[in-house]
CSV table of C-alpha atoms and ligand atoms in Angstrom, one decimal:
chain,number,residue,atom,x,y,z
A,1,UNK,CA,135.6,64.2,140.3
A,2,UNK,CA,137.5,66.8,142.2
A,3,UNK,CA,135.5,70.0,142.3
A,4,UNK,CA,137.1,73.3,142.6
A,5,UNK,CA,137.8,75.5,145.6
A,6,UNK,CA,138.1,79.2,145.9
A,7,UNK,CA,141.3,79.2,147.8
A,8,UNK,CA,144.8,80.7,147.4
A,9,UNK,CA,147.0,77.9,146.3
A,10,UNK,CA,150.3,77.2,148.1
A,11,UNK,CA,152.8,75.7,145.6
A,12,UNK,CA,153.3,72.0,145.5
A,13,UNK,CA,156.9,70.7,146.2
A,14,UNK,CA,158.6,69.9,142.9
A,15,UNK,CA,159.4,66.4,144.2
A,16,UNK,CA,155.7,65.6,144.7
A,17,UNK,CA,154.9,66.9,141.2
A,18,UNK,CA,157.6,64.7,139.6
A,19,UNK,CA,156.3,61.6,141.3
A,20,UNK,CA,152.7,62.3,140.4
A,21,UNK,CA,153.5,63.2,136.8
A,22,UNK,CA,155.6,60.0,136.2
A,23,UNK,CA,153.0,57.8,137.8
A,24,UNK,CA,150.1,59.3,136.0
A,25,UNK,CA,151.8,59.5,132.6
A,26,UNK,CA,152.0,55.7,132.5
A,27,UNK,CA,148.3,55.6,132.9
A,28,UNK,CA,147.4,58.2,130.4
A,29,UNK,CA,147.0,55.4,127.8
A,30,UNK,CA,143.6,54.8,129.4
A,31,UNK,CA,142.4,58.1,128.3
A,32,UNK,CA,144.5,59.1,125.4
A,33,UNK,CA,146.7,56.6,123.6
A,34,UNK,CA,148.5,59.5,121.9
A,35,UNK,CA,149.7,60.7,125.3
A,36,UNK,CA,151.2,57.3,126.1
A,37,UNK,CA,153.2,57.3,122.9
A,38,UNK,CA,154.5,60.7,123.7
A,39,UNK,CA,155.5,59.6,127.2
A,40,UNK,CA,157.5,56.8,125.7
A,41,UNK,CA,159.2,59.3,123.4
A,42,UNK,CA,159.9,61.7,126.2
A,43,UNK,CA,163.2,62.8,124.8
A,44,UNK,CA,161.2,65.6,123.2
A,45,UNK,CA,160.5,68.2,125.9
A,46,UNK,CA,157.2,69.4,124.4
A,47,UNK,CA,154.4,67.6,122.9
A,48,UNK,CA,154.6,66.5,119.3
A,49,UNK,CA,151.5,67.0,117.2
A,50,UNK,CA,149.1,64.5,118.8
A,51,UNK,CA,147.0,61.9,117.0
A,52,UNK,CA,144.0,64.3,117.6
A,53,UNK,CA,145.8,67.1,115.9
A,54,UNK,CA,146.7,64.8,113.0
A,55,UNK,CA,143.0,64.2,112.6
A,56,UNK,CA,142.4,67.9,112.3
A,57,UNK,CA,141.3,68.5,115.9
A,58,UNK,CA,142.4,71.3,118.0
A,59,UNK,CA,144.3,70.4,121.1
A,60,UNK,CA,143.3,72.5,124.1
A,61,UNK,CA,146.0,73.3,126.6
A,62,UNK,CA,146.0,75.3,129.8
A,63,UNK,CA,147.8,78.5,130.1
A,64,UNK,CA,149.9,78.5,133.2
A,65,UNK,CA,151.2,81.9,134.3
A,66,UNK,CA,154.9,82.2,133.8
A,67,UNK,CA,155.2,83.8,137.3
A,68,UNK,CA,153.4,80.9,138.9
A,69,UNK,CA,155.5,79.5,141.7
A,70,UNK,CA,153.6,76.3,141.6
A,71,UNK,CA,154.5,75.5,138.0
A,72,UNK,CA,156.7,72.4,138.0
A,73,UNK,CA,160.3,72.9,137.2
A,74,UNK,CA,161.1,72.0,133.6
A,75,UNK,CA,157.5,72.5,132.3
A,76,UNK,CA,157.3,75.0,129.6
A,77,UNK,CA,154.4,77.2,130.5
A,78,UNK,CA,154.1,79.0,127.2
A,79,UNK,CA,152.2,76.7,124.9
A,80,UNK,CA,151.3,79.4,122.4
A,81,UNK,CA,153.2,78.0,119.4
A,82,UNK,CA,151.3,76.0,116.8
A,83,UNK,CA,148.2,78.2,117.4
A,84,UNK,CA,146.7,75.9,120.0
A,85,UNK,CA,143.7,77.1,121.8
A,86,UNK,CA,144.3,77.9,125.5
A,87,UNK,CA,142.1,78.1,128.5
A,88,UNK,CA,142.4,81.2,130.6
A,89,UNK,CA,143.4,80.1,134.1
A,90,UNK,CA,141.8,82.0,136.9
A,91,UNK,CA,141.1,81.4,140.6
A,92,UNK,CA,137.9,79.6,139.6
A,93,UNK,CA,139.5,77.2,137.1
A,94,UNK,CA,139.4,73.6,138.2
A,95,UNK,CA,142.6,72.6,139.9
A,96,UNK,CA,144.9,69.6,140.3
A,97,UNK,CA,145.6,68.7,143.9
A,98,UNK,CA,148.5,67.0,145.6
A,99,UNK,CA,149.2,66.3,149.3
A,100,UNK,CA,151.8,65.1,151.8
A,101,UNK,CA,152.0,61.4,150.9
A,102,UNK,CA,154.4,60.6,153.9
A,103,UNK,CA,151.7,61.9,156.3
A,104,UNK,CA,149.1,59.9,154.4
A,105,UNK,CA,151.2,56.7,154.9
A,106,UNK,CA,151.3,57.4,158.6
A,107,UNK,CA,147.6,58.0,158.8
A,108,UNK,CA,146.8,54.7,157.2
A,109,UNK,CA,149.3,52.6,159.0
A,110,UNK,CA,147.2,50.2,161.1
A,111,UNK,CA,150.1,49.8,163.6
A,112,UNK,CA,149.9,53.5,164.4
A,113,UNK,CA,146.2,54.2,163.9
A,114,UNK,CA,144.0,51.8,165.9
A,115,UNK,CA,140.9,53.5,164.7
A,116,UNK,CA,141.2,52.0,161.2
A,117,UNK,CA,138.2,49.7,160.6
A,118,UNK,CA,139.7,47.2,158.2
A,119,UNK,CA,136.5,45.3,157.9
A,120,UNK,CA,134.7,48.3,156.6
A,121,UNK,CA,137.5,49.0,154.1
A,122,UNK,CA,137.4,45.3,153.0
A,123,UNK,CA,133.7,45.7,152.4
A,124,UNK,CA,134.2,48.9,150.5
A,125,UNK,CA,136.9,47.3,148.4
A,126,UNK,CA,134.5,44.5,147.4
A,127,UNK,CA,132.1,47.1,146.3
A,128,UNK,CA,134.7,48.9,144.1
A,129,UNK,CA,135.9,45.6,142.7
A,130,UNK,CA,132.3,44.8,141.6
A,131,UNK,CA,132.8,47.6,139.1
A,132,UNK,CA,129.2,48.3,138.4
A,133,UNK,CA,130.0,50.7,135.5
A,134,UNK,CA,132.4,48.5,133.7
A,135,UNK,CA,130.3,48.5,130.5
A,136,UNK,CA,128.5,51.7,131.1
A,137,UNK,CA,130.6,54.2,129.2
A,138,UNK,CA,130.0,53.1,125.6
A,139,UNK,CA,129.3,55.8,123.1
A,140,UNK,CA,127.0,55.7,120.1
A,141,UNK,CA,126.5,57.7,116.9
A,142,UNK,CA,124.0,60.0,118.7
A,143,UNK,CA,126.9,61.9,120.2
A,144,UNK,CA,128.5,63.3,117.0
A,145,UNK,CA,125.1,64.0,115.5
A,146,UNK,CA,124.0,66.0,118.6
A,147,UNK,CA,127.3,68.0,118.6
A,148,UNK,CA,127.0,68.8,114.9
A,149,UNK,CA,123.5,70.3,115.6
A,150,UNK,CA,124.8,72.6,118.3
A,151,UNK,CA,125.6,76.1,117.2
A,152,UNK,CA,126.6,79.6,118.4
A,153,UNK,CA,127.0,80.5,122.0
A,154,UNK,CA,125.5,77.2,123.3
A,155,UNK,CA,128.1,75.2,121.4
A,156,UNK,CA,130.9,77.3,122.8
A,157,UNK,CA,129.6,77.1,126.4
A,158,UNK,CA,129.0,73.4,126.0
A,159,UNK,CA,132.6,72.8,125.0
A,160,UNK,CA,133.7,74.7,128.1
A,161,UNK,CA,131.5,72.5,130.2
A,162,UNK,CA,133.2,69.4,128.8
A,163,UNK,CA,136.6,70.9,129.3
A,164,UNK,CA,136.1,71.9,132.8
A,165,UNK,CA,134.4,68.6,133.7
A,166,UNK,CA,137.1,66.7,132.1
A,167,UNK,CA,139.8,68.6,134.0
A,168,UNK,CA,137.9,68.0,137.3
A,169,UNK,CA,137.6,64.3,136.6
A,170,UNK,CA,141.2,64.1,135.5
A,171,UNK,CA,142.3,65.9,138.6
A,172,UNK,CA,140.7,63.1,140.7
A,173,UNK,CA,142.4,60.5,138.6
A,174,UNK,CA,145.8,62.0,139.2
A,175,UNK,CA,145.4,62.3,143.0
A,176,UNK,CA,143.8,58.9,143.5
A,177,UNK,CA,146.3,57.2,141.3
A,178,UNK,CA,149.2,58.6,143.3
A,179,UNK,CA,147.5,57.7,146.6
A,180,UNK,CA,147.0,54.2,145.4
A,181,UNK,CA,150.7,53.9,144.5
A,182,UNK,CA,152.0,55.5,147.7
A,183,UNK,CA,149.8,53.6,150.2
A,184,UNK,CA,150.4,50.1,148.7
A,185,UNK,CA,152.9,49.0,151.4
A,186,UNK,CA,151.3,50.7,154.4
A,187,UNK,CA,147.7,49.7,153.7
A,188,UNK,CA,147.1,47.6,150.6
A,189,UNK,CA,143.3,47.6,151.0
A,190,UNK,CA,143.0,51.4,151.1
A,191,UNK,CA,145.6,51.6,148.4
A,192,UNK,CA,143.6,49.4,146.1
A,193,UNK,CA,140.4,51.4,146.7
A,194,UNK,CA,142.3,54.5,145.6
A,195,UNK,CA,143.5,52.7,142.5
A,196,UNK,CA,140.0,51.6,141.7
A,197,UNK,CA,138.7,55.1,142.2
A,198,UNK,CA,141.4,56.4,139.8
A,199,UNK,CA,140.1,53.8,137.3
A,200,UNK,CA,136.6,55.4,137.6
A,201,UNK,CA,137.9,58.9,137.2
A,202,UNK,CA,140.0,57.9,134.3
A,203,UNK,CA,136.9,56.5,132.6
A,204,UNK,CA,134.9,59.7,133.4
A,205,UNK,CA,137.7,62.0,132.1
A,206,UNK,CA,138.2,59.8,129.0
A,207,UNK,CA,134.5,59.8,128.3
A,208,UNK,CA,134.3,63.6,128.5
A,209,UNK,CA,137.4,63.9,126.3
A,210,UNK,CA,135.8,61.7,123.7
A,211,UNK,CA,132.8,64.1,124.0
A,212,UNK,CA,135.2,66.9,123.1
A,213,UNK,CA,136.2,65.0,120.0
A,214,UNK,CA,132.6,65.4,118.8
A,215,UNK,CA,133.4,69.1,118.7
A,216,UNK,CA,136.7,68.5,116.9
A,217,UNK,CA,138.7,69.2,120.1
A,218,UNK,CA,140.8,67.2,122.6
A,219,UNK,CA,142.2,68.1,125.9
A,220,UNK,CA,145.9,67.4,126.0
A,221,UNK,CA,145.9,65.5,129.3
A,222,UNK,CA,149.6,64.6,129.0
A,223,UNK,CA,150.4,68.3,128.9
A,224,UNK,CA,147.9,69.0,131.7
A,225,UNK,CA,149.7,66.5,133.9
A,226,UNK,CA,153.1,68.0,133.4
A,227,UNK,CA,152.4,71.7,133.1
A,228,UNK,CA,149.5,72.4,135.4
A,229,UNK,CA,149.9,74.1,138.7
A,230,UNK,CA,149.4,71.6,141.5
A,231,UNK,CA,147.6,72.9,144.6
A,232,UNK,CA,149.0,71.4,147.8
A,233,UNK,CA,146.7,70.5,150.6
A,234,UNK,CA,147.6,68.7,153.8
A,235,UNK,CA,145.9,65.3,154.1
A,236,UNK,CA,143.3,66.6,156.5
A,237,UNK,CA,142.2,69.3,154.0
A,238,UNK,CA,142.3,66.8,151.1
A,239,UNK,CA,139.8,64.7,153.1
A,240,UNK,CA,137.4,67.6,153.6
A,241,UNK,CA,137.8,68.9,150.0
A,242,UNK,CA,137.5,65.5,148.2
A,243,UNK,CA,134.6,64.4,150.3
A,244,UNK,CA,132.7,67.6,149.4
A,245,UNK,CA,133.8,67.4,145.7
A,246,UNK,CA,132.5,63.9,145.3
A,247,UNK,CA,129.2,64.6,147.0
A,248,UNK,CA,128.6,67.9,145.2
A,249,UNK,CA,129.6,66.1,141.9
A,250,UNK,CA,127.0,63.4,142.7
A,251,UNK,CA,124.3,66.0,143.4
A,252,UNK,CA,125.1,68.0,140.2
A,253,UNK,CA,125.0,64.9,138.0
A,254,UNK,CA,121.9,63.4,139.5
A,255,UNK,CA,120.0,66.7,139.4
A,256,UNK,CA,120.8,67.3,135.8
A,257,UNK,CA,119.9,63.7,135.0
A,258,UNK,CA,116.5,63.9,136.7
A,259,UNK,CA,115.7,67.2,135.2
A,260,UNK,CA,116.4,66.0,131.7
A,261,UNK,CA,114.5,62.8,132.2
A,262,UNK,CA,111.5,64.9,133.1
A,263,UNK,CA,112.2,67.4,130.3
A,264,UNK,CA,113.6,65.4,127.4
A,265,UNK,CA,113.2,68.4,125.0
A,266,UNK,CA,116.3,69.8,126.6
A,267,UNK,CA,118.4,66.7,126.0
A,268,UNK,CA,120.8,68.4,123.7
A,269,UNK,CA,123.7,66.0,124.0
A,270,UNK,CA,123.5,62.3,125.0
A,271,UNK,CA,126.2,62.5,127.7
A,272,UNK,CA,123.6,63.4,130.3
A,273,UNK,CA,121.9,60.1,129.8
A,274,UNK,CA,124.9,58.5,131.3
A,275,UNK,CA,124.8,60.6,134.5
A,276,UNK,CA,122.6,58.3,136.5
A,277,UNK,CA,125.1,55.5,136.8
A,278,UNK,CA,128.0,57.8,136.5
A,279,UNK,CA,127.0,59.8,139.6
A,280,UNK,CA,126.8,56.5,141.6
A,281,UNK,CA,130.6,56.3,141.1
A,282,UNK,CA,131.0,59.8,142.7
A,283,UNK,CA,128.7,58.8,145.5
A,284,UNK,CA,130.7,55.7,146.2
A,285,UNK,CA,133.9,57.8,146.2
A,286,UNK,CA,132.3,60.2,148.7
A,287,UNK,CA,131.3,57.3,150.9
A,288,UNK,CA,134.9,56.0,150.9
A,289,UNK,CA,136.0,59.5,152.1
A,290,UNK,CA,133.3,59.2,154.9
A,291,UNK,CA,135.0,56.0,156.0
A,292,UNK,CA,138.4,57.6,155.8
A,293,UNK,CA,137.3,60.5,157.9
A,294,UNK,CA,135.7,58.2,160.5
A,295,UNK,CA,139.1,56.4,160.7
A,296,UNK,CA,140.6,59.8,161.6
A,297,UNK,CA,138.3,61.1,164.3
A,298,UNK,CA,140.9,63.8,165.2
A,299,UNK,CA,139.8,65.6,162.0
A,300,UNK,CA,136.1,65.6,163.1
A,301,UNK,CA,135.8,65.9,166.8
A,302,UNK,CA,137.2,69.3,168.0
A,303,UNK,CA,136.5,73.0,167.5
A,304,UNK,CA,139.1,73.3,164.8
A,305,UNK,CA,137.4,70.6,162.8
A,306,UNK,CA,134.2,72.5,163.0
A,307,UNK,CA,135.8,75.7,161.7
A,308,UNK,CA,137.5,73.9,158.9
A,309,UNK,CA,134.4,72.0,158.0
A,310,UNK,CA,132.5,75.2,157.6
A,311,UNK,CA,135.3,76.8,155.7
A,312,UNK,CA,135.5,74.0,153.2
A,313,UNK,CA,131.7,73.9,152.7
A,314,UNK,CA,131.7,77.7,152.1
A,315,UNK,CA,134.7,77.5,149.7
A,316,UNK,CA,133.0,74.8,147.6
A,317,UNK,CA,129.6,76.4,147.5
A,318,UNK,CA,130.7,79.9,146.7
A,319,UNK,CA,133.1,78.7,144.0
A,320,UNK,CA,130.3,76.7,142.4
A,321,UNK,CA,127.8,79.5,142.6
A,322,UNK,CA,130.1,82.1,141.2
A,323,UNK,CA,131.3,79.8,138.4
A,324,UNK,CA,127.9,78.7,137.4
A,325,UNK,CA,126.5,82.3,137.4
A,326,UNK,CA,129.1,83.2,134.9
A,327,UNK,CA,127.8,80.4,132.7
A,328,UNK,CA,124.1,80.7,132.8
A,329,UNK,CA,123.9,80.2,129.1
A,330,UNK,CA,124.8,76.5,129.6
A,331,UNK,CA,122.2,75.9,132.3
A,332,UNK,CA,119.5,77.8,130.5
A,333,UNK,CA,120.5,75.8,127.4
A,334,UNK,CA,119.4,72.6,129.1
A,335,UNK,CA,116.3,74.2,130.6
A,336,UNK,CA,117.6,74.9,134.1
A,337,UNK,CA,117.5,78.1,136.2
A,338,UNK,CA,121.1,78.4,137.2
A,339,UNK,CA,120.5,79.8,140.7
A,340,UNK,CA,117.7,77.4,141.5
A,341,UNK,CA,119.9,74.5,140.3
A,342,UNK,CA,122.8,75.6,142.4
A,343,UNK,CA,120.8,76.1,145.5
A,344,UNK,CA,119.2,72.7,145.2
A,345,UNK,CA,122.7,71.1,144.8
A,346,UNK,CA,124.1,73.2,147.7
A,347,UNK,CA,121.2,72.3,150.0
A,348,UNK,CA,121.3,68.5,149.2
A,349,UNK,CA,125.1,68.4,149.5
A,350,UNK,CA,125.0,70.2,152.8
A,351,UNK,CA,122.4,67.7,154.1
A,352,UNK,CA,124.5,64.8,153.0
A,353,UNK,CA,127.6,66.4,154.5
A,354,UNK,CA,125.9,67.0,157.8
A,355,UNK,CA,126.0,63.3,158.4
A,356,UNK,CA,129.8,63.3,158.7
A,357,UNK,CA,131.1,66.9,159.2
A,358,UNK,CA,130.9,68.2,162.7
A,359,UNK,CA,129.4,71.5,161.6
A,360,UNK,CA,127.9,72.8,158.3
A,361,UNK,CA,126.6,76.1,157.1
A,362,UNK,CA,122.9,77.1,157.5
A,363,UNK,CA,122.4,77.2,153.7
A,364,UNK,CA,118.7,76.9,154.0
A,365,UNK,CA,118.6,80.2,155.8
A,366,UNK,CA,117.4,82.7,153.1
A,367,UNK,CA,120.1,85.1,154.2
A,368,UNK,CA,122.7,82.7,152.9
A,369,UNK,CA,121.3,82.8,149.4
A,370,UNK,CA,121.1,86.6,149.6
A,371,UNK,CA,124.8,86.7,150.4
A,372,UNK,CA,125.6,84.5,147.5
A,373,UNK,CA,123.6,86.7,145.2
A,374,UNK,CA,125.5,89.8,146.4
A,375,UNK,CA,128.8,87.9,145.8
A,376,UNK,CA,127.6,87.3,142.2
A,377,UNK,CA,126.9,91.0,141.7
A,378,UNK,CA,130.3,92.0,143.0
A,379,UNK,CA,132.0,89.3,141.0
A,380,UNK,CA,130.3,90.6,137.8
A,381,UNK,CA,131.7,94.1,138.6
A,382,UNK,CA,135.2,92.6,139.0
A,383,UNK,CA,134.9,90.7,135.7
A,384,UNK,CA,133.7,93.9,133.9
A,385,UNK,CA,136.8,95.7,135.1
A,386,UNK,CA,138.9,92.9,133.7
A,387,UNK,CA,137.3,93.3,130.3
A,388,UNK,CA,137.6,97.1,130.2
A,389,UNK,CA,140.3,98.9,128.1
A,390,UNK,CA,142.0,100.3,131.2
A,391,UNK,CA,145.7,99.7,131.8
A,392,UNK,CA,146.5,96.9,134.3
A,393,UNK,CA,147.4,99.3,137.1
A,394,UNK,CA,144.1,101.1,136.8
A,395,UNK,CA,142.2,97.8,136.6
A,396,UNK,CA,143.9,96.6,139.8
A,397,UNK,CA,143.1,99.9,141.6
A,398,UNK,CA,139.5,99.7,140.5
A,399,UNK,CA,139.2,96.1,141.6
A,400,UNK,CA,140.4,96.8,145.2
A,401,UNK,CA,137.1,98.0,146.7
A,402,UNK,CA,135.1,95.2,145.0
A,403,UNK,CA,137.5,92.5,146.2
A,404,UNK,CA,137.2,94.0,149.7
A,405,UNK,CA,133.4,93.8,149.4
A,406,UNK,CA,133.6,90.2,148.2
A,407,UNK,CA,135.8,89.2,151.0
A,408,UNK,CA,133.7,90.8,153.6
A,409,UNK,CA,130.6,89.1,152.1
A,410,UNK,CA,132.4,85.7,152.3
A,411,UNK,CA,133.4,86.4,155.9
A,412,UNK,CA,129.9,87.4,156.8
A,413,UNK,CA,128.6,84.1,155.3
A,414,UNK,CA,131.2,82.2,157.2
A,415,UNK,CA,130.2,83.8,160.4
A,416,UNK,CA,126.5,83.1,160.1
A,417,UNK,CA,125.3,80.8,162.9
A,418,UNK,CA,126.3,77.3,161.8
A,419,UNK,CA,124.5,74.0,162.2
A,420,UNK,CA,126.1,71.5,164.6
A,421,UNK,CA,126.1,68.1,162.8
A,422,UNK,CA,127.9,64.8,162.5
A,423,UNK,CA,128.5,62.3,165.2
A,424,UNK,CA,131.6,62.0,167.3
A,425,UNK,CA,131.3,58.3,168.1
A,426,UNK,CA,129.8,57.4,164.7
A,427,UNK,CA,128.1,54.4,166.2
A,428,UNK,CA,125.0,54.9,164.1
A,429,UNK,CA,126.7,56.3,161.0
A,430,UNK,CA,126.8,54.0,158.0
A,431,UNK,CA,127.5,55.3,154.6
A,432,UNK,CA,124.6,54.7,152.4
A,433,UNK,CA,123.3,55.6,149.0
A,434,UNK,CA,121.4,58.8,149.0
A,435,UNK,CA,119.9,58.1,145.6
B,501,LIG,FE1,134.3,61.2,138.4
B,502,LIG,FE1,134.8,60.8,141.9
């Protein structure tokens, strides 16, 4: 799973997009056989009615702004025809990431980088090959029955949860798949681990997409691969962001699983019963990124690394908090208090992250939560302006002071005294299961 980041997104080079799209398209059959058939018949520039549509399902696509510089050349952003439902893309929508694969090859070249601990990567590879969850993601009739019972706003917000989760998982699949392909020659062991992680993410995304079929919907993952804006991060930032995404994904899933195990009356849909084993995949992915970071100590052992570590922690935590506070109906629907849930996830993720990042935020300082709550209030005002009847120019003018207030609150949170953490020599650090 690749969680989202509240960051401006530099556009991905078109070349990178083309490579990722063609590599990923071949693997879409794992998730969506219809997408594979479409890929084979790629003479048609846009998607023909998919199997899902033929079965009377709606196919959900993502709106990609026509002005977006990151939109891949040749992709047709306007997917309005045929009355398909679209998802409004905002700064908080889950993203698809790409990186500088040439630099990645250099980083994992054992000839150049003597820090690479091949023994540790060999051990991790055996762990991934074991494939603990090979037979875990098997559905049963409970799914459809539970979906049919869900009505009103909860049904709507639930569908959105499935869509966003599916996109985040699929985003991980795309990135890991391409890393597995590109690193094959330079470092076959690391490459194979990436490929096996993409296997896991494909399963997760596929399972969520099947969940959507219970609601007579399907995410058009082929379209998503081609038309979505790719966010470009340098390898260093990919490491920070993916490590945090995997660990925060782990803590989200396990927290929901434990809560529903203790409060089965809120078990509204059986997908949560799968979260216990599922989140172990995310945990293993995070541990692999720990090992990758250890192999690149230059990303962990100087003052810049500390600043970037805090920056990425803050981006991930703020994005999750703002996102979830816009969707309290979902969390309340499964018996959770949104803010309590989020703070638990943030604190646990931060404690886990402190084992590897050289600095983390002091999220257990009550002032940090007060700042997050103020950001939520400001964000609500910004959202209310967007929903008003004003003309766009007036909306933009009205937003300016609130955006300034939000930015200053984020900067103030960033500047709070941090916690020094991690270990430069890593002698005693060993990735371990936190569950
Ligand atoms: Fe995942
Ligand atoms: Fe993952």
